[in-house]
Coordinates of C-alpha atoms in Angstrom, one line a residue:
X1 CA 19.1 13.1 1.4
X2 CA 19.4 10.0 3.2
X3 CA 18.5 11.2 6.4
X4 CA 15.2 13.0 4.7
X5 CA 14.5 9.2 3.3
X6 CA 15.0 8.3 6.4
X7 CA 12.6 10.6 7.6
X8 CA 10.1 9.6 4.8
X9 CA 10.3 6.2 5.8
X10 CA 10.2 6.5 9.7
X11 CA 6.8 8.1 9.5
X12 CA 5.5 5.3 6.7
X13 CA 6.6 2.7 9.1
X14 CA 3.9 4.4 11.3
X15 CA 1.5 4.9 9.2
X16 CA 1.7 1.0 7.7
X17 CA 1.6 -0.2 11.5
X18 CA -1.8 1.3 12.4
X19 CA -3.3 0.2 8.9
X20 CA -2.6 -3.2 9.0
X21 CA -2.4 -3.8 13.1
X22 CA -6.0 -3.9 13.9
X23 CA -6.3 -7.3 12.3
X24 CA -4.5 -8.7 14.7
X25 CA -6.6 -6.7 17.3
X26 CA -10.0 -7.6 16.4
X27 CA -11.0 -10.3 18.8
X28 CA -9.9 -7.5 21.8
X29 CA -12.0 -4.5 19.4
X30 CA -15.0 -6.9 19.5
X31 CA -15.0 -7.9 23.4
X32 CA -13.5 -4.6 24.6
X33 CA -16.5 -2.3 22.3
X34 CA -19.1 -4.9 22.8
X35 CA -19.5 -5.7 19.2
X36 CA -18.9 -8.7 16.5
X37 CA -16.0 -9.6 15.2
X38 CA -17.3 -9.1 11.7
X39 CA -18.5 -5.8 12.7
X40 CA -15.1 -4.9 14.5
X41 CA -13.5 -5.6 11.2
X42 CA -15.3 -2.9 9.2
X43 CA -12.8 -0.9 10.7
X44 CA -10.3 -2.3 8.0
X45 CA -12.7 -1.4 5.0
X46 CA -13.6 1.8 6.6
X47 CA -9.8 2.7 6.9
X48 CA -9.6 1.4 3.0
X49 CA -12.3 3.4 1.8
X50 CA -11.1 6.6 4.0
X51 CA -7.5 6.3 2.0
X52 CA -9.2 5.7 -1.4
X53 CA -11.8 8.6 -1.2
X54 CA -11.0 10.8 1.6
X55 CA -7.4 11.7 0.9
X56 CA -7.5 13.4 -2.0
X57 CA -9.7 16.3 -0.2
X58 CA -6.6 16.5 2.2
X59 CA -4.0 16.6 -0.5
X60 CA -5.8 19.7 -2.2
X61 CA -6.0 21.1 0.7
X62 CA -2.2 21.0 1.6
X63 CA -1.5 21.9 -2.3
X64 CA -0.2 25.2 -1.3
X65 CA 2.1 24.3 1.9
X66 CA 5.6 24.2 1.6
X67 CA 6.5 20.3 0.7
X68 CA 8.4 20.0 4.3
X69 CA 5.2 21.5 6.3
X70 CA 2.6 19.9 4.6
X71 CA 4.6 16.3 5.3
X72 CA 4.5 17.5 8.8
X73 CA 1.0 18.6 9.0
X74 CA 0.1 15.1 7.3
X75 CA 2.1 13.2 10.1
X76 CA 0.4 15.6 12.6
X77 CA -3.1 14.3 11.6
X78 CA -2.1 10.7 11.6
X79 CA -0.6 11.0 14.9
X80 CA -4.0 12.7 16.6
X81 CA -6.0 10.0 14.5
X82 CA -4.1 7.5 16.3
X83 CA -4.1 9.2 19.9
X84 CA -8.1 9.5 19.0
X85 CA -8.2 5.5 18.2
X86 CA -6.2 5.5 21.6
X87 CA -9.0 6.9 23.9
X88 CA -12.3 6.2 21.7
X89 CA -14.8 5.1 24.3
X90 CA -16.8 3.9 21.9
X91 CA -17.5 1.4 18.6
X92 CA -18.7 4.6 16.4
X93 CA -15.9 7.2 17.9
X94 CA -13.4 4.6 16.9
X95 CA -14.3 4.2 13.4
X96 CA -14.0 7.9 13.5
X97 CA -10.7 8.0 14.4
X98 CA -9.7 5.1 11.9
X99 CA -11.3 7.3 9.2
X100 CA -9.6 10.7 10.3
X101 CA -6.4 8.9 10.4
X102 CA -6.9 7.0 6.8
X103 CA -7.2 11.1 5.6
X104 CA -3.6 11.6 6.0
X105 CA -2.7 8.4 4.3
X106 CA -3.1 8.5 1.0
X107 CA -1.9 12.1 1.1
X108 CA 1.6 11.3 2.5
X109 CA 2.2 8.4 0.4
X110 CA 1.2 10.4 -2.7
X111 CA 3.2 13.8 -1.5
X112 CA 5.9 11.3 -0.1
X113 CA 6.6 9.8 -3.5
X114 CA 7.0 13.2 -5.2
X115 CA 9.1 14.6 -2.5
X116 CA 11.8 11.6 -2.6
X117 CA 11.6 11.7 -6.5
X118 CA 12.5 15.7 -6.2
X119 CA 15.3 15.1 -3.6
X120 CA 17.7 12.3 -5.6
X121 CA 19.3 12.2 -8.7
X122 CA 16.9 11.8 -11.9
X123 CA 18.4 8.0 -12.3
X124 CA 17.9 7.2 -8.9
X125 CA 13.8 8.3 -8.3
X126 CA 11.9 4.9 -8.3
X127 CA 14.9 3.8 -5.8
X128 CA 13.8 6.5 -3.6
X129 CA 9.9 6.2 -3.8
X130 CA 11.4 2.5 -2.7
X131 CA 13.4 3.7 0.1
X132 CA 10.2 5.8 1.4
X133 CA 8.0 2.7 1.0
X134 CA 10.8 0.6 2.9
X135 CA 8.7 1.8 6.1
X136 CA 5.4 0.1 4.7
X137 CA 7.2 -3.1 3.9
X138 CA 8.7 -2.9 7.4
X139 CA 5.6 -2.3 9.2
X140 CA 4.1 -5.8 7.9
X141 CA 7.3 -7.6 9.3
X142 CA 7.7 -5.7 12.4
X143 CA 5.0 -3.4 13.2
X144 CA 2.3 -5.3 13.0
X145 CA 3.8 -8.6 15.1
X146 CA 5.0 -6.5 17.7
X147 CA 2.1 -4.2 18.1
X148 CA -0.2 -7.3 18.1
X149 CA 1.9 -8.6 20.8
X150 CA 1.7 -5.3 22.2
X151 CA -1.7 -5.0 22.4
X152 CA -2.5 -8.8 23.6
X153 CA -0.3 -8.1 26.5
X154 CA -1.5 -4.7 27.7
X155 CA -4.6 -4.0 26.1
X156 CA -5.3 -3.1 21.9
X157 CA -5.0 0.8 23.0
X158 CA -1.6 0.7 24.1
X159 CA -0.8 0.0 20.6
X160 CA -2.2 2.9 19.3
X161 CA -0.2 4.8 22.0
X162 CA 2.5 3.3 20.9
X163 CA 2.0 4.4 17.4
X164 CA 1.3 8.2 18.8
X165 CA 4.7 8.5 19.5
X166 CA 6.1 6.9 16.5
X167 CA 3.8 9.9 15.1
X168 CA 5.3 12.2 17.4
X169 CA 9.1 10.8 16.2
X170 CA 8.2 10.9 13.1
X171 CA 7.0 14.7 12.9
X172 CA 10.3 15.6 14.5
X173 CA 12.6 13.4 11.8
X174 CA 10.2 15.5 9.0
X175 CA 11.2 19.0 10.5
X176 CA 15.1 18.1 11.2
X177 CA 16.0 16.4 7.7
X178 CA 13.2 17.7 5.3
X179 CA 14.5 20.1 3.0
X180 CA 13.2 23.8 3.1
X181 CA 13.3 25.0 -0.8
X182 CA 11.5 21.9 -2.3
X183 CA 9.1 23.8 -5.2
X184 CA 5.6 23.5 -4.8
X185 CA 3.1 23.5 -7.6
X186 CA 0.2 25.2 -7.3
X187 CA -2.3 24.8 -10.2
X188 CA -5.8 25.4 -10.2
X189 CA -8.3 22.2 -9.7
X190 CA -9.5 22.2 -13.3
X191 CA -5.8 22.1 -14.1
X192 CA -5.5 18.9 -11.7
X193 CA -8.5 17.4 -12.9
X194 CA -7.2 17.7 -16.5
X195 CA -3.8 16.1 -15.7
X196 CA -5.9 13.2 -14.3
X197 CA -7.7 12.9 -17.2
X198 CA -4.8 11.7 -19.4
X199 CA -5.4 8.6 -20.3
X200 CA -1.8 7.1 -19.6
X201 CA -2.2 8.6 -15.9
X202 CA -6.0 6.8 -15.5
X203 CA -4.0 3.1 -17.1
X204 CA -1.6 3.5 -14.5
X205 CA -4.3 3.8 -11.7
X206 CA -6.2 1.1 -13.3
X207 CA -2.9 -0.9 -13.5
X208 CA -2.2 -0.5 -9.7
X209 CA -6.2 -1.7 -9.0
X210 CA -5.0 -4.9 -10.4
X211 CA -1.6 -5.5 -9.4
X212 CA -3.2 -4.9 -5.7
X213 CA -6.8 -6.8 -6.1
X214 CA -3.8 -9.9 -7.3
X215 CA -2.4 -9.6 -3.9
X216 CA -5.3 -9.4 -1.6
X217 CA -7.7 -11.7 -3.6
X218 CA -5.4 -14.5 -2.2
X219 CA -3.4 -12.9 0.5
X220 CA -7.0 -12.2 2.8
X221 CA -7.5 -15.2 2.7
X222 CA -3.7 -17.2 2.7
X223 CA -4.3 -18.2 6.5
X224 CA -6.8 -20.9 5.4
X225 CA -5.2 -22.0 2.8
X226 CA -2.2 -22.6 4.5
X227 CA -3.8 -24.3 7.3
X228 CA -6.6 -26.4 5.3
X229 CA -4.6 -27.4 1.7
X230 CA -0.9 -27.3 3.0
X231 CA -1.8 -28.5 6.5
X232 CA 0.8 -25.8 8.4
X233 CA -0.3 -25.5 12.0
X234 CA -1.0 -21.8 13.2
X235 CA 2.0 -20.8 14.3
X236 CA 3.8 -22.4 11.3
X237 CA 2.0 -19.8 9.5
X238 CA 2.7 -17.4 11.1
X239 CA 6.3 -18.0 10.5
X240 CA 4.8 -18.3 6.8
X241 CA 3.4 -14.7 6.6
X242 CA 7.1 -13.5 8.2
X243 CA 8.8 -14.7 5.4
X244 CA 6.7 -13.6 3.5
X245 CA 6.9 -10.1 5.0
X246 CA 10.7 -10.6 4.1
X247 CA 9.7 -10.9 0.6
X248 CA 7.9 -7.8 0.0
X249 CA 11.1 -5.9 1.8
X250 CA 13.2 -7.6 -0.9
X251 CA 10.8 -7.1 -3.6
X252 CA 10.1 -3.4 -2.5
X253 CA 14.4 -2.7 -3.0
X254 CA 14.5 -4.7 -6.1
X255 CA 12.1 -3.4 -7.8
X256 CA 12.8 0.5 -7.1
X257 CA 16.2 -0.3 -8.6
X258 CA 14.4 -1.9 -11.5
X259 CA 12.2 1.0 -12.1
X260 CA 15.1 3.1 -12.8
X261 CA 16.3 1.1 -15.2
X262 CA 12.8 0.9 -17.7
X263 CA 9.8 1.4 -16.1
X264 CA 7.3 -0.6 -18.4
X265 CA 9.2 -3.9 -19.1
X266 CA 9.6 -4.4 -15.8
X267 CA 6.0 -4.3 -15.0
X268 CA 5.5 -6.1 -18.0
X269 CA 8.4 -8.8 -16.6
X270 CA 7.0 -8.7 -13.3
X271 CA 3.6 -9.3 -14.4
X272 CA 4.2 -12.3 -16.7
X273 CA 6.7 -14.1 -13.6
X274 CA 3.9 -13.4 -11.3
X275 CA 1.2 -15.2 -13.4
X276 CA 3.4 -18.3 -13.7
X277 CA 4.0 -18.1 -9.9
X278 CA 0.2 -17.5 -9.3
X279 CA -0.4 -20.8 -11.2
X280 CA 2.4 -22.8 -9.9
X281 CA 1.0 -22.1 -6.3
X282 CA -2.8 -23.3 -7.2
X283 CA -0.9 -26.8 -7.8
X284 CA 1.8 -26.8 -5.3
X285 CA -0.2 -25.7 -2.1
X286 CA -0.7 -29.1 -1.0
X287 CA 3.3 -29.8 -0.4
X288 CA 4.7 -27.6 2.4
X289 CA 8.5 -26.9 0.5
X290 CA 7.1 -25.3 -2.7
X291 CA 4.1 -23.6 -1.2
X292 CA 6.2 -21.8 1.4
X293 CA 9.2 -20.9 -0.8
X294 CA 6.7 -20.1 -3.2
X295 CA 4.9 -17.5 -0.6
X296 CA 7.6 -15.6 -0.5
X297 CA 8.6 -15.2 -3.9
X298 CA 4.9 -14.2 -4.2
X299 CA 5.7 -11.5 -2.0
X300 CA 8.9 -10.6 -3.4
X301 CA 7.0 -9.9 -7.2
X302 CA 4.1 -8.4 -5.3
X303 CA 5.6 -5.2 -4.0
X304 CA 8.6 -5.3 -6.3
X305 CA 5.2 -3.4 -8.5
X306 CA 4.8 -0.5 -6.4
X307 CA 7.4 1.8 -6.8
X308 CA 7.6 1.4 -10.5
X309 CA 3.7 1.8 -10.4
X310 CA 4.1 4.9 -8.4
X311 CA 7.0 6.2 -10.8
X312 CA 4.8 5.5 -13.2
X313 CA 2.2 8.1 -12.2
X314 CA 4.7 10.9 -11.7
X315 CA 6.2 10.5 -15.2
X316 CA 2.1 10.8 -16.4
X317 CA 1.0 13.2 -14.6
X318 CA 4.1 15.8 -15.0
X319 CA 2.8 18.8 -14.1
X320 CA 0.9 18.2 -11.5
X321 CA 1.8 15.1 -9.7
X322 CA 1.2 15.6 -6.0
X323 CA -2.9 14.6 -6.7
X324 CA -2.3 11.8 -9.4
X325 CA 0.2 10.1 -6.7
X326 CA -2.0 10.6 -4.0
X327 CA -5.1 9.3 -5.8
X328 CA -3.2 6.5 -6.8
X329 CA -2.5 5.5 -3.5
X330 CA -6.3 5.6 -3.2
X331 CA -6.1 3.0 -6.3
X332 CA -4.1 0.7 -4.5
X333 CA -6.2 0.5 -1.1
X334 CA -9.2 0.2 -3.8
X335 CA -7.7 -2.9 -5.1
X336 CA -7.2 -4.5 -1.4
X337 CA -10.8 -3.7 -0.8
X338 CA -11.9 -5.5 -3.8
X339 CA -9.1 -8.4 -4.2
X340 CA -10.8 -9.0 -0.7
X341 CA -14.0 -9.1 -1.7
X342 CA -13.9 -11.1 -4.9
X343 CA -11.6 -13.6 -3.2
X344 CA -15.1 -13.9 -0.4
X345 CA -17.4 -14.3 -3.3
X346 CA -15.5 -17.3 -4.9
X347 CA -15.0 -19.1 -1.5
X348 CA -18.7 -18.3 -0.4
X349 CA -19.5 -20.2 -3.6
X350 CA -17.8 -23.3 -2.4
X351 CA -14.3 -22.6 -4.9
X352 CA -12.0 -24.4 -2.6
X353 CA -8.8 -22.7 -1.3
X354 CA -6.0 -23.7 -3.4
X355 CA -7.9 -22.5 -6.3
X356 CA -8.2 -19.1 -5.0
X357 CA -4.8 -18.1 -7.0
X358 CA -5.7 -18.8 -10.0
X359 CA -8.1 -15.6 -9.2
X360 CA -4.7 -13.4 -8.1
X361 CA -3.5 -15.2 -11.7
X362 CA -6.6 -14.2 -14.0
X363 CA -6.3 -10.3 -12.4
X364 CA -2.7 -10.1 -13.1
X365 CA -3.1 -11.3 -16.5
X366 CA -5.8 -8.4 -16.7
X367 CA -2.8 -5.6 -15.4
X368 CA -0.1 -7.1 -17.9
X369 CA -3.2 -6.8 -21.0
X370 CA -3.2 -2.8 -19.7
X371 CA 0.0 -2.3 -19.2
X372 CA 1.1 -4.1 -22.6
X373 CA -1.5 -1.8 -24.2
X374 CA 0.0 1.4 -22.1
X375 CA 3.1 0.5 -23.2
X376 CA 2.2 0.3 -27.3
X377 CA 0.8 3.8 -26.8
X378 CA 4.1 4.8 -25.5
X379 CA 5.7 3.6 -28.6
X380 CA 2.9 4.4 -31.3
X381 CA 1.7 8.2 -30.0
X382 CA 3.3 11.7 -29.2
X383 CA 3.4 12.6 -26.0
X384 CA 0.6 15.8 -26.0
X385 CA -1.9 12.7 -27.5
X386 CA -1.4 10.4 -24.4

């Protein structure tokens, strides 16, 4: 079981490096490919968008594989998406690539999560999901640094060659360590469709919009702040967003193990904390002590939410999980995309940077409102009426 985690994880480590890497890549992108920065960094939102309405397509269309080949022939798309990003000779192909790579990413977070669930111990699932998602928190603290570095030093391709044979590792982990007699579910797409219809299952996904669009509607845009309202120089923040890399590794193991305990109050604990913290940062980001320690508490409440979340889902949409996980994946890469984007329109209309958290704050307080109300229907109606 551990070594099939381990597996799991290897080829999320992957996948989170070539997702969040490019930023760090864009000024070589833009020179390299001829083309603007801004327009380079479409190839984040396109990547975003390819997760959040491309992968479900893939996921129906492994529905019928055996759990251990259709990991495999997930990690085998991501790794010729990245081999393709590798050799694109052009702006166009490249985005391409990004997009046929995004395919097999919401799909083998969302297949991921059921598979680790299925291979523990009924009190030990969230922890799981969490030990799968290690390789995503993992990826933001050393993937992405190191393939940056990588990719400054010998060109932004050889980080994508790099990541091809993380792909190719990865595939090889999947085959020696998955297990072979997982049970697949095979239901008809009506029947899917109806199982995402519950409302408990569409909360959830609302739920993880918000808890996401509260990250990203400050965290896009925590480089300014850091450098205008605390005054850090760059590479202090850099040391900044490290830590707080550290944080979401922390944040990911605690909160799998609270998960198992009682799903709901912890989100609703999380939530509340996070609010608070949200607040606390607005008024503190002008002293460099509390702001930093505060950055990574951020980030330990931030993805302590995921696996719970993801749990969350599964418990929902039993039945028929492997398309409610996946498409919840999709509803997290939503909320970056539009985090992102409201966090633009408020500094585009002159709200000054240490502000911007209340934002993450007011969108949180929106999540904990759902997931209070989730949590009453738990309590007040049968199960078959959810």
């Amino acid at each position: 079981m551990n070594l099939a985690l381990l597996a799991l994880a290897l080829a999320s480590f992957g996948i989170g490096t070539t997702e969040f890497v490019i930023m760090g890549l864009l000024p070589d992108v833009a020179h390299d490919l001829d083309v603007t920065i801004p327009q380079a960094g479409l190839l984040v939102t396109g990547y975003a968008l390819g997760v959040t309405f491309l992968s479900p397509f893939l996921a129906l269309a492994t529905a019928k594989l055996k759990r251990h080949q259709a990991l495999i022939s997930l990690t085998v798309v991501f790794t010729i998406g990245n081999l393709l990003c590798a050799v694109a000779p052009s702006y166009d192909l490249l985005m391409a690539a990004r997009i046929v790579t995004a395919l097999s990413h919401g799909a083998f977070f969302g297949l991921g999560s059921v598979v680790a669930a299925q291979i523990v111990a009924p009190e030990r699932r969230a922890q799981a999901i969490a030990m799968m998602f290690m390789g995503l928190t993992l990826a933001n603290v050393m993937g992405v640094p190191a393939g940056t570095i990588l990719g400054q030093a010998l060109g932004w391709r050889s980080t994508f060659w790099a990541v091809v044979l993380i792909g190719i590792i990865a595939c090889l982990a999947l085959r020696a360590w998955l297990p072979r007699d997982l049970p697949v579910t095979t239901l008809s797409l009506r029947q899917e469709l109806g199982v995402l219809g519950r409302r408990q299952v569409l909360l959830a996904m609302a739920i993880s919009v918000l808890a996401s669009a509260s990250l990203f509607t400050t965290l896009t845009y925590i480089a300014p702040l850091l450098e205008i309202v605390t005054k850090l120089s760059p590479h202090a923040v850099s040391l900044v967003l490290l830590l707080f890399g550290a944080g979401l590794t922390l944040g990911n193991l605690g909160g799998g193990k609270l998960g198992d305990w009682r799903i709901m109050p912890t989100l609703v604990g999380i939530f509340s904390v996070l609010i608070l913290l949200l607040m606390a940062f607005s008024h503190l980001a002008a002293a460099a002590v509390p702001a930093i320690l505060l950055v990574f508490f951020w980030g330990v409440l931030a993805f302590a939410l995921v696996s719970p979340l993801q749990m969350r889902v599964l418990n929902e949409a039993a039945g028929a999980p492997n398309l409610a996980s996946t498409i919840n994946q999709g509803a997290f890469n939503f909320g970056n995309a539009t985090g992102a984007w409201i966090g633009g329109i408020a500094i585009d209309r002159g709200m000054p940077y240490m502000h911007i958290p209340w934002i993450g704050a007011a969108v949180a307080a929106l999540a904990l409102v759902l997931t209070l109300y989730s949590w009453r229907l738990d309590r007040s109606l049968p199960a078959a009426a959810q």
